PDB file of C-alpha atoms in Angstrom:
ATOM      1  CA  UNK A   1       8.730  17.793 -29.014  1.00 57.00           C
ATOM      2  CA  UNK A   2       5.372  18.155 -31.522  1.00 71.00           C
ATOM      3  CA  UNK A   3       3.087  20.879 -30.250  1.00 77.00           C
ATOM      4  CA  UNK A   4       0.509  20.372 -27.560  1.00 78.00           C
ATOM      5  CA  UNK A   5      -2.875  20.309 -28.429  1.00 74.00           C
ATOM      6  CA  UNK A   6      -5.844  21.917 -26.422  1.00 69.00           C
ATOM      7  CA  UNK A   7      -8.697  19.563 -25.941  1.00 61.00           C
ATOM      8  CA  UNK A   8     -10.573  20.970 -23.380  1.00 55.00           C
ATOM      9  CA  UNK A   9     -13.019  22.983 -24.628  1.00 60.00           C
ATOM     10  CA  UNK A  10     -16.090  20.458 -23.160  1.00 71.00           C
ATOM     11  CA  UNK A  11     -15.808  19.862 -19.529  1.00 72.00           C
ATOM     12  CA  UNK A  12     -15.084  16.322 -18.783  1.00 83.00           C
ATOM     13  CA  UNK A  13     -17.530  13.818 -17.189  1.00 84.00           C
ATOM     14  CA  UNK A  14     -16.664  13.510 -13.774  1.00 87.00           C
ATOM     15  CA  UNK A  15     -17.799   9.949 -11.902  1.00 88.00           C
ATOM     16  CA  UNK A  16     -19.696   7.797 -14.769  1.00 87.00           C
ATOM     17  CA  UNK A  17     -22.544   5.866 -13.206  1.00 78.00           C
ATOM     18  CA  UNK A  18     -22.256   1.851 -13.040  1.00 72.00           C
ATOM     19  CA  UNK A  19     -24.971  -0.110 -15.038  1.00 67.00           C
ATOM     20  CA  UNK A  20     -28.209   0.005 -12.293  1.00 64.00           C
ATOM     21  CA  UNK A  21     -27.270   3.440 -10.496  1.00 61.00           C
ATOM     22  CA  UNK A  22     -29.459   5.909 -10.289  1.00 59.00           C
ATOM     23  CA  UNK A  23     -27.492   8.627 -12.375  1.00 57.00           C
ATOM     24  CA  UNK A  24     -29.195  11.028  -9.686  1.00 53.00           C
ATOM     25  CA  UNK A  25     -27.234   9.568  -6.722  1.00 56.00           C
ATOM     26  CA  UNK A  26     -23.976  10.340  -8.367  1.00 53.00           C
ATOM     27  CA  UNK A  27     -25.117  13.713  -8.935  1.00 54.00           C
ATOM     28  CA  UNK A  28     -25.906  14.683  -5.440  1.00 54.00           C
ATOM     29  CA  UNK A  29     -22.930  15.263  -3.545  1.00 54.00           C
ATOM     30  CA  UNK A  30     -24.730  14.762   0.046  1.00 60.00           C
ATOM     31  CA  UNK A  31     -25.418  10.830  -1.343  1.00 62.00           C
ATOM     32  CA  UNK A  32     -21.889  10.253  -2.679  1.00 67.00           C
ATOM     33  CA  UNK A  33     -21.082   6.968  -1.641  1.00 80.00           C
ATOM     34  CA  UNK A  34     -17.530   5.803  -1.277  1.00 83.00           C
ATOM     35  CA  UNK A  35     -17.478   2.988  -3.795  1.00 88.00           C
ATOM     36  CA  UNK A  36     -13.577   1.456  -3.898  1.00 93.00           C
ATOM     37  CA  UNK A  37     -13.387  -1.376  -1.767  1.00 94.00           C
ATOM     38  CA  UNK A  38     -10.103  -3.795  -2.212  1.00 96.00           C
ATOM     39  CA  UNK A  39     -11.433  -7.136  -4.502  1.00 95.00           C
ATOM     40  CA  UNK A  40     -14.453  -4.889  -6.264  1.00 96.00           C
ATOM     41  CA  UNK A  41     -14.906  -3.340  -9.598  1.00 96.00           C
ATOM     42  CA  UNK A  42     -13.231   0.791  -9.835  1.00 97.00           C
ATOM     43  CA  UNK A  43     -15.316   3.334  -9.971  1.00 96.00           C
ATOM     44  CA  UNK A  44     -14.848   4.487 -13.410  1.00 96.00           C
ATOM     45  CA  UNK A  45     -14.669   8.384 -14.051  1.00 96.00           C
ATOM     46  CA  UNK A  46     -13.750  10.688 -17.081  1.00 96.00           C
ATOM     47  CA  UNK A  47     -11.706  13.609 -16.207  1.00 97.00           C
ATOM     48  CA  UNK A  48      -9.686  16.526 -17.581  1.00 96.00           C
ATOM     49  CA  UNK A  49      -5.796  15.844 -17.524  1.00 96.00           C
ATOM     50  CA  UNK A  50      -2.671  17.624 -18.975  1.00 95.00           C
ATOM     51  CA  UNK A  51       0.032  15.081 -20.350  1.00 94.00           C
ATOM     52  CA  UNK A  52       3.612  16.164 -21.366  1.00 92.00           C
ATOM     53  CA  UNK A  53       3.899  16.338 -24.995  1.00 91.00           C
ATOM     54  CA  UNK A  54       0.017  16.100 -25.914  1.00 93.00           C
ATOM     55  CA  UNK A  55      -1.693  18.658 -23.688  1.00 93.00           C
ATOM     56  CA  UNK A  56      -4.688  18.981 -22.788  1.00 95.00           C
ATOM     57  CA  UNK A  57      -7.400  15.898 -22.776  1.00 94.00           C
ATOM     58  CA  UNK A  58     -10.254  14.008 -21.049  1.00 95.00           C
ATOM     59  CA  UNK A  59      -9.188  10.580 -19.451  1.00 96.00           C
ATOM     60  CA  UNK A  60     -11.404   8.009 -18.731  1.00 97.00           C
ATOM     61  CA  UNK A  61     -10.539   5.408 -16.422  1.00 97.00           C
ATOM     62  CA  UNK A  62     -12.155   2.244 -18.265  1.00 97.00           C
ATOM     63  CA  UNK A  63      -9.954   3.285 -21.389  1.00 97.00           C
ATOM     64  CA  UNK A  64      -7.391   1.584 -19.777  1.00 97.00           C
ATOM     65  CA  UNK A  65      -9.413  -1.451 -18.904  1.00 97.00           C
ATOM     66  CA  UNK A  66      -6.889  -5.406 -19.642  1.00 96.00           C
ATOM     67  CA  UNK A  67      -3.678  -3.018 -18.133  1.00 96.00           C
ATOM     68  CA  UNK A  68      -2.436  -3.205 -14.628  1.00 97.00           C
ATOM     69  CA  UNK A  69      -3.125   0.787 -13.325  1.00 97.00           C
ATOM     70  CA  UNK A  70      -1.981   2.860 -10.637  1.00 97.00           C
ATOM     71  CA  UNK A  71      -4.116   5.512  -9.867  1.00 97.00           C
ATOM     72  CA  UNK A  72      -2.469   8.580  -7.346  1.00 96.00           C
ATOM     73  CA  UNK A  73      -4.291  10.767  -5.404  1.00 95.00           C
ATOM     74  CA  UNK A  74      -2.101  14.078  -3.755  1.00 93.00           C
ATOM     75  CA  UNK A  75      -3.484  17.179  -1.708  1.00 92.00           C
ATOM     76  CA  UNK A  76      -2.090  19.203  -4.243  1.00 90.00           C
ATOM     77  CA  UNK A  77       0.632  20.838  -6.852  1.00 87.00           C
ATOM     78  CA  UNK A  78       3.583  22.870  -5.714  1.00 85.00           C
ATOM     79  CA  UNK A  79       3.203  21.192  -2.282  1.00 78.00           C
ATOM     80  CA  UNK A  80       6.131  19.297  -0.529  1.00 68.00           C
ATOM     81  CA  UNK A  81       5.902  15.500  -0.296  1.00 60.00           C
TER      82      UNK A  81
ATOM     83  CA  UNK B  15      11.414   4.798 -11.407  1.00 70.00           C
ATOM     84  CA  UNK B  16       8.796   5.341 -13.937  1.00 80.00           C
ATOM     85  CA  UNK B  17      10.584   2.928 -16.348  1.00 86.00           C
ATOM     86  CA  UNK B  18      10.735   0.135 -13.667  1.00 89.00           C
ATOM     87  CA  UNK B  19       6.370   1.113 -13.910  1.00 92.00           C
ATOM     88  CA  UNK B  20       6.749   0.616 -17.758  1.00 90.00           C
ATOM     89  CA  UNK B  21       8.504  -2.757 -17.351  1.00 92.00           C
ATOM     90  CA  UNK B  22       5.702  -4.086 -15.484  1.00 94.00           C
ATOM     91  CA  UNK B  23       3.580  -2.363 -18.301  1.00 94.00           C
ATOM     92  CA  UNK B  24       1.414  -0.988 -15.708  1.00 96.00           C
ATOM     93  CA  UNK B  25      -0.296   2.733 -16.637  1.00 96.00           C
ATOM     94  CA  UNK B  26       0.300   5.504 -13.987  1.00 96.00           C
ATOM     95  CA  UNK B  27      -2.357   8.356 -13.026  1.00 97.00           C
ATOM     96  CA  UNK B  28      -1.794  11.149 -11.066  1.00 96.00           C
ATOM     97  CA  UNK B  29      -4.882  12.644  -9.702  1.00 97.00           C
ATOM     98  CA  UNK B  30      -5.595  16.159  -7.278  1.00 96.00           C
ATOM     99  CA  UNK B  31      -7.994  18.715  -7.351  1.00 96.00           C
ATOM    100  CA  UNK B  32      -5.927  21.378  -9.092  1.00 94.00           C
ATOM    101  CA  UNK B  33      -7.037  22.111 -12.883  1.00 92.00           C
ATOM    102  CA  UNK B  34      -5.295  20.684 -15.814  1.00 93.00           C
ATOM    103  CA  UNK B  35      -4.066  24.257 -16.173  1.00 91.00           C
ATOM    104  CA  UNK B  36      -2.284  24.323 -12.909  1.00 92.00           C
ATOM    105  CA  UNK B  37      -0.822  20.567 -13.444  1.00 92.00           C
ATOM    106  CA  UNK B  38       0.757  22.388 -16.744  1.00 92.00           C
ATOM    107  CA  UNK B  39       2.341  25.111 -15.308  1.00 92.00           C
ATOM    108  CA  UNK B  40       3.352  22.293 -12.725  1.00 92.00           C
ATOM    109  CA  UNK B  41       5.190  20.360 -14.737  1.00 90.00           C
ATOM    110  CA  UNK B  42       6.970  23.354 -16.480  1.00 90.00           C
ATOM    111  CA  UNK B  43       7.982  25.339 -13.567  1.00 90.00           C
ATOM    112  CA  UNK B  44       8.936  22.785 -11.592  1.00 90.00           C
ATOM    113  CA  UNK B  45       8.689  19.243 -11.899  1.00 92.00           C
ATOM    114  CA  UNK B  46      10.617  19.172 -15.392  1.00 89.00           C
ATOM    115  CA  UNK B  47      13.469  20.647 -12.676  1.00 89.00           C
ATOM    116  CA  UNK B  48      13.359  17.593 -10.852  1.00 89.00           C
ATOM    117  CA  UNK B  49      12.918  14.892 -13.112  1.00 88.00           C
ATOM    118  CA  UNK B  50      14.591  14.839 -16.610  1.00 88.00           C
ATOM    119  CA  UNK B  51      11.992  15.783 -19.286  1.00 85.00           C
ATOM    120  CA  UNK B  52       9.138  15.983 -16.663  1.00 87.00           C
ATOM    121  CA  UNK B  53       6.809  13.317 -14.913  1.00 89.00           C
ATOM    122  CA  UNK B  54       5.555  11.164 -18.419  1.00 91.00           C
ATOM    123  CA  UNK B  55       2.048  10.255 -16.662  1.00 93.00           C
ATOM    124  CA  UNK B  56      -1.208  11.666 -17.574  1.00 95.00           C
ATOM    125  CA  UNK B  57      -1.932  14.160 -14.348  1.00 96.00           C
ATOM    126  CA  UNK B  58      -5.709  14.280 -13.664  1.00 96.00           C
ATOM    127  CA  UNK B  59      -7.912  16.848 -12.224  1.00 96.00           C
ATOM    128  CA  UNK B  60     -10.891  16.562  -9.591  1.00 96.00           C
ATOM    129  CA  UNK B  61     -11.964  20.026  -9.812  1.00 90.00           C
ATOM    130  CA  UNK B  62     -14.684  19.555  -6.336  1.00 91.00           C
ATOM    131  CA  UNK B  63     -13.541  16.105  -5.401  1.00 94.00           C
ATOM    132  CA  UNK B  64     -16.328  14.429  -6.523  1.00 95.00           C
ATOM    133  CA  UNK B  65     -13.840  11.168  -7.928  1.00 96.00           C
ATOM    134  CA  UNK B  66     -12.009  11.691  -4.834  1.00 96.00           C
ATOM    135  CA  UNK B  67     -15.116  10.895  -2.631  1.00 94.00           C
ATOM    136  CA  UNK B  68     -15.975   7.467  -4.623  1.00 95.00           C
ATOM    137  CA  UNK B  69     -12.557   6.780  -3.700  1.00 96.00           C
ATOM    138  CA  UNK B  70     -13.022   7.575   0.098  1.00 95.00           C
ATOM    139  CA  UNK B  71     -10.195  10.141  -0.020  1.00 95.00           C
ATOM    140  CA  UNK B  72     -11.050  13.464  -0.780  1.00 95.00           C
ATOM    141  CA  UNK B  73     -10.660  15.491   2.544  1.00 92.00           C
ATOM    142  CA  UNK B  74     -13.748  18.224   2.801  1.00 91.00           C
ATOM    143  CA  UNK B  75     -12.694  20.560   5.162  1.00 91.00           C
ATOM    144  CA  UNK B  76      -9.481  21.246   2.920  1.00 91.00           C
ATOM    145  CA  UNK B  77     -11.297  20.781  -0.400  1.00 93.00           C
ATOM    146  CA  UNK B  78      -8.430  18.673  -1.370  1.00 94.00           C
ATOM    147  CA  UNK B  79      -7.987  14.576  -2.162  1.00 94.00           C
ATOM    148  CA  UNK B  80      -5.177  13.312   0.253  1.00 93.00           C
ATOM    149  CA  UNK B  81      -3.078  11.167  -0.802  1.00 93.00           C
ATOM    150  CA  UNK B  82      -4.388   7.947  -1.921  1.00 95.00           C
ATOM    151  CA  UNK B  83      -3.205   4.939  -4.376  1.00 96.00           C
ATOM    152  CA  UNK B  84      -5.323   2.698  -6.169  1.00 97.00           C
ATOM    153  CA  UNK B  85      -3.284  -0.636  -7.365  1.00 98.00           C
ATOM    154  CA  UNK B  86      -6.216  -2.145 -10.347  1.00 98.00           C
ATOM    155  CA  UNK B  87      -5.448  -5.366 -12.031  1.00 97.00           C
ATOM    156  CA  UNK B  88      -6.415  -5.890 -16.295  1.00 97.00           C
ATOM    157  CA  UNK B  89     -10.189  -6.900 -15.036  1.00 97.00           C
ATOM    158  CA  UNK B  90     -10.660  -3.424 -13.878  1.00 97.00           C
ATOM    159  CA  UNK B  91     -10.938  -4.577  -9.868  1.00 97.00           C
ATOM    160  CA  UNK B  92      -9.151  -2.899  -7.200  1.00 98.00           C
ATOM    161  CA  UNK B  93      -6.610  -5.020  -5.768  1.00 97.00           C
ATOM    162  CA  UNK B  94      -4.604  -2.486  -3.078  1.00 97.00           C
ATOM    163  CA  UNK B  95      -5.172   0.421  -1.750  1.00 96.00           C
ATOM    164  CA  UNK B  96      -2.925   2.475   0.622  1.00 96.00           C
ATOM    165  CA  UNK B  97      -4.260   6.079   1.838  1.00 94.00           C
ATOM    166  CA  UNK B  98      -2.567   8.720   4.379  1.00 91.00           C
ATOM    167  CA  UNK B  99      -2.607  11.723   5.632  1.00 86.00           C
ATOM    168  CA  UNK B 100      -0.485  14.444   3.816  1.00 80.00           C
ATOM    169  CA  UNK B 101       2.648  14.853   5.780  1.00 84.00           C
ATOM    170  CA  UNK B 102       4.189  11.494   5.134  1.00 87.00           C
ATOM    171  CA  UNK B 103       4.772  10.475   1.072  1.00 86.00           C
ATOM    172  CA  UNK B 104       4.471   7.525  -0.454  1.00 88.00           C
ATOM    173  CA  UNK B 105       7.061   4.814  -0.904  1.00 91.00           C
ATOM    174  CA  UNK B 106       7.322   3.681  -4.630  1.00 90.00           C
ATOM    175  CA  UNK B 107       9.223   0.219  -3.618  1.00 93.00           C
ATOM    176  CA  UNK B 108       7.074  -0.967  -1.992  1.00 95.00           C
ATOM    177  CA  UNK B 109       4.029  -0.321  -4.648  1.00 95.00           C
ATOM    178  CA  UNK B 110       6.511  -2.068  -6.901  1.00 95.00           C
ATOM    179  CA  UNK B 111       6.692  -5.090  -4.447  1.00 96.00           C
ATOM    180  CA  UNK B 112       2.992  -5.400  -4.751  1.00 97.00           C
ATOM    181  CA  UNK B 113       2.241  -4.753  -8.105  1.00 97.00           C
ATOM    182  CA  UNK B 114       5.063  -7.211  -8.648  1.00 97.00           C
ATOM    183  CA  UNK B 115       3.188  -9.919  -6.279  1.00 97.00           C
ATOM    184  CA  UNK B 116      -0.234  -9.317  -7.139  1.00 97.00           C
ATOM    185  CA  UNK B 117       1.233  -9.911 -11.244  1.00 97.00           C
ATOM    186  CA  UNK B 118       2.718 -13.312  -9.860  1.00 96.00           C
ATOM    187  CA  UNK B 119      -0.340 -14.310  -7.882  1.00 95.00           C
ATOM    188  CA  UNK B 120      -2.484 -13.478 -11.204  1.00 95.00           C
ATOM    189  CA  UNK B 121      -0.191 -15.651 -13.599  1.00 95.00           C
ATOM    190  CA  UNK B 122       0.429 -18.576 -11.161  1.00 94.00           C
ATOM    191  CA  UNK B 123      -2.928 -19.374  -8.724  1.00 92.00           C
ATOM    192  CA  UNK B 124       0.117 -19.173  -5.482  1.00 92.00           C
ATOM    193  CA  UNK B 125       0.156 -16.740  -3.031  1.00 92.00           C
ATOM    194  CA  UNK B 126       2.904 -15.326  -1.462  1.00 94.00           C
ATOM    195  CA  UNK B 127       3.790 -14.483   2.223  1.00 92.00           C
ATOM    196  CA  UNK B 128       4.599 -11.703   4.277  1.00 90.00           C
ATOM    197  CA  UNK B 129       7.105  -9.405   2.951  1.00 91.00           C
ATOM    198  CA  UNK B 130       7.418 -11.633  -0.209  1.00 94.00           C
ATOM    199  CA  UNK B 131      10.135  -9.933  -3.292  1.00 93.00           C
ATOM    200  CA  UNK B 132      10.210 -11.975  -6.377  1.00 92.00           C
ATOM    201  CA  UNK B 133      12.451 -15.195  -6.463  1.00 91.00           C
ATOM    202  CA  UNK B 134      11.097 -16.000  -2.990  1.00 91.00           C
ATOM    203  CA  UNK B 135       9.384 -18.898  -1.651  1.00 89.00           C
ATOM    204  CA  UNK B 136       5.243 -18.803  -3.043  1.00 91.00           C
ATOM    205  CA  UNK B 137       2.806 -20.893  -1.546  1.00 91.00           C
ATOM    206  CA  UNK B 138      -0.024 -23.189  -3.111  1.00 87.00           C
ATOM    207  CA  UNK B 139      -3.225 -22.734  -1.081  1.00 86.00           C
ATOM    208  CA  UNK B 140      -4.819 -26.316  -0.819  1.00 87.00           C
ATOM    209  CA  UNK B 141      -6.045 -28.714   2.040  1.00 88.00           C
ATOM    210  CA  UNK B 142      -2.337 -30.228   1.964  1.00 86.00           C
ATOM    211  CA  UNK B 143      -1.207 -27.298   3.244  1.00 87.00           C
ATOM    212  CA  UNK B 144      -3.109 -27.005   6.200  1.00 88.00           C
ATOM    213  CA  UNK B 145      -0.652 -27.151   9.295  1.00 88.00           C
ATOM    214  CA  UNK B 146       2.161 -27.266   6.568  1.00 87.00           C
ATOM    215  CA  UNK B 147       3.415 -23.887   6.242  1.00 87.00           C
ATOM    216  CA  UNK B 148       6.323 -24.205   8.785  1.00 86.00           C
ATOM    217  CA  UNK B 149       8.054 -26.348   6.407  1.00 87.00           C
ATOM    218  CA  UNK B 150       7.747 -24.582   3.626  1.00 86.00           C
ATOM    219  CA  UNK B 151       8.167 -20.451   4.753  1.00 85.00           C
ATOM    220  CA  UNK B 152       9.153 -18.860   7.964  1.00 83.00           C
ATOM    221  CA  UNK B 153       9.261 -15.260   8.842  1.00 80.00           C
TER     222      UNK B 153
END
């Protein structure tokens, strides 16, 4: 397996603002918003992620923008379920 | 069960509000134990849940994202979404079954019924079909 690289020096993004938000909405966690709704555009993010085999590195949601995605939430590691 | 994901050449994310860090350690410790070579996904972090609340699942009083999943088609839209409460996990069949249906739906303009697996009977929305589904589908 090639050696795994640490990218994560800069803190990732977090939730990018859509086109037309105020950026300081997003910002201010008392005015988050839930945006998914079934049959609407994803809220797009950027976040930091470890993958098996590359390490460390920031993943951004729209990156994988013309593929079908699945996208897990789960309370949390070395849990049961 | 990932390859069966691959197949369908859909991208799987696994998302929680541990740190990258922890999902290492994770993977090594324990998850390579269970499956062979460890879980090939990218494994996300929401360090404060702030991508967990745009998605209407990160739990507050816990500080922790239940467990959510997001089905979202090539256009970037949200097509499914399925969300519980922590005790009871997820069944991966069934996400199959409607990734599966919502890729047929996309490629063919028919919709398909209730319980629907592939090779069943689709239906073409359209005012002939008004009335008409009893002779073409029942439960």
């Amino acid at each position: 397996m090639a050696e795994e690289k640490d990218g994560c020096v800069k803190p990732a993004a977090g939730p990018i603002a859509s086109p037309g938000t105020d950026e300081l909405t997003i910002t201010k966690p008392e005015v988050v918003k839930v945006q998914a709704r079934v049959g609407r555009e994803a809220p797009d993010f950027e976040a930091n992620a470890y993958v098996i085999g590359e390490g460390f590195k920031q993943v951004k949601l729209s990156s994988y923008k013309g593929k079908w995605i699945v996208l897990c939430f789960y309370p949390g590691d070395f849990t049961f379920v | 069960m990932h390859k069966e994901f691959e197949d369908l050449d859909v991208t799987v994310l696994s998302m929680s509000t541990d740190s990258h860090f922890v999902h290492k350690i994770w993977q090594e410790e324990e998850l390579s134990k269970m499956v062979d070579g460890g879980v090939p996904f990218p494994m996300l972090s929401d360090g404060g849940g702030k991508i967990g609340d745009l998605y209407g699942v990160y739990e507050e009083m816990a500080g922790v994202d239940i467990r959510g999943r997001f089905i979202i088609d090539p256009d970037f839209v949200i097509r499914a979404m399925e969300v519980l409460t922590p005790e009871v996990g997820r069944n991966p069949k069934e996400l199959l079954r409607q990734i599966k249906a919502f890729q047929h739906v996309v490629a063919t303009g028919e919709v398909t019924p209730s319980g629907w697996e592939p090779g069943d009977v689709t239906l073409t929305p359209g005012p002939a079909l008004v009335g008409k589904v009893w002779e073409q589908w029942k439960p």
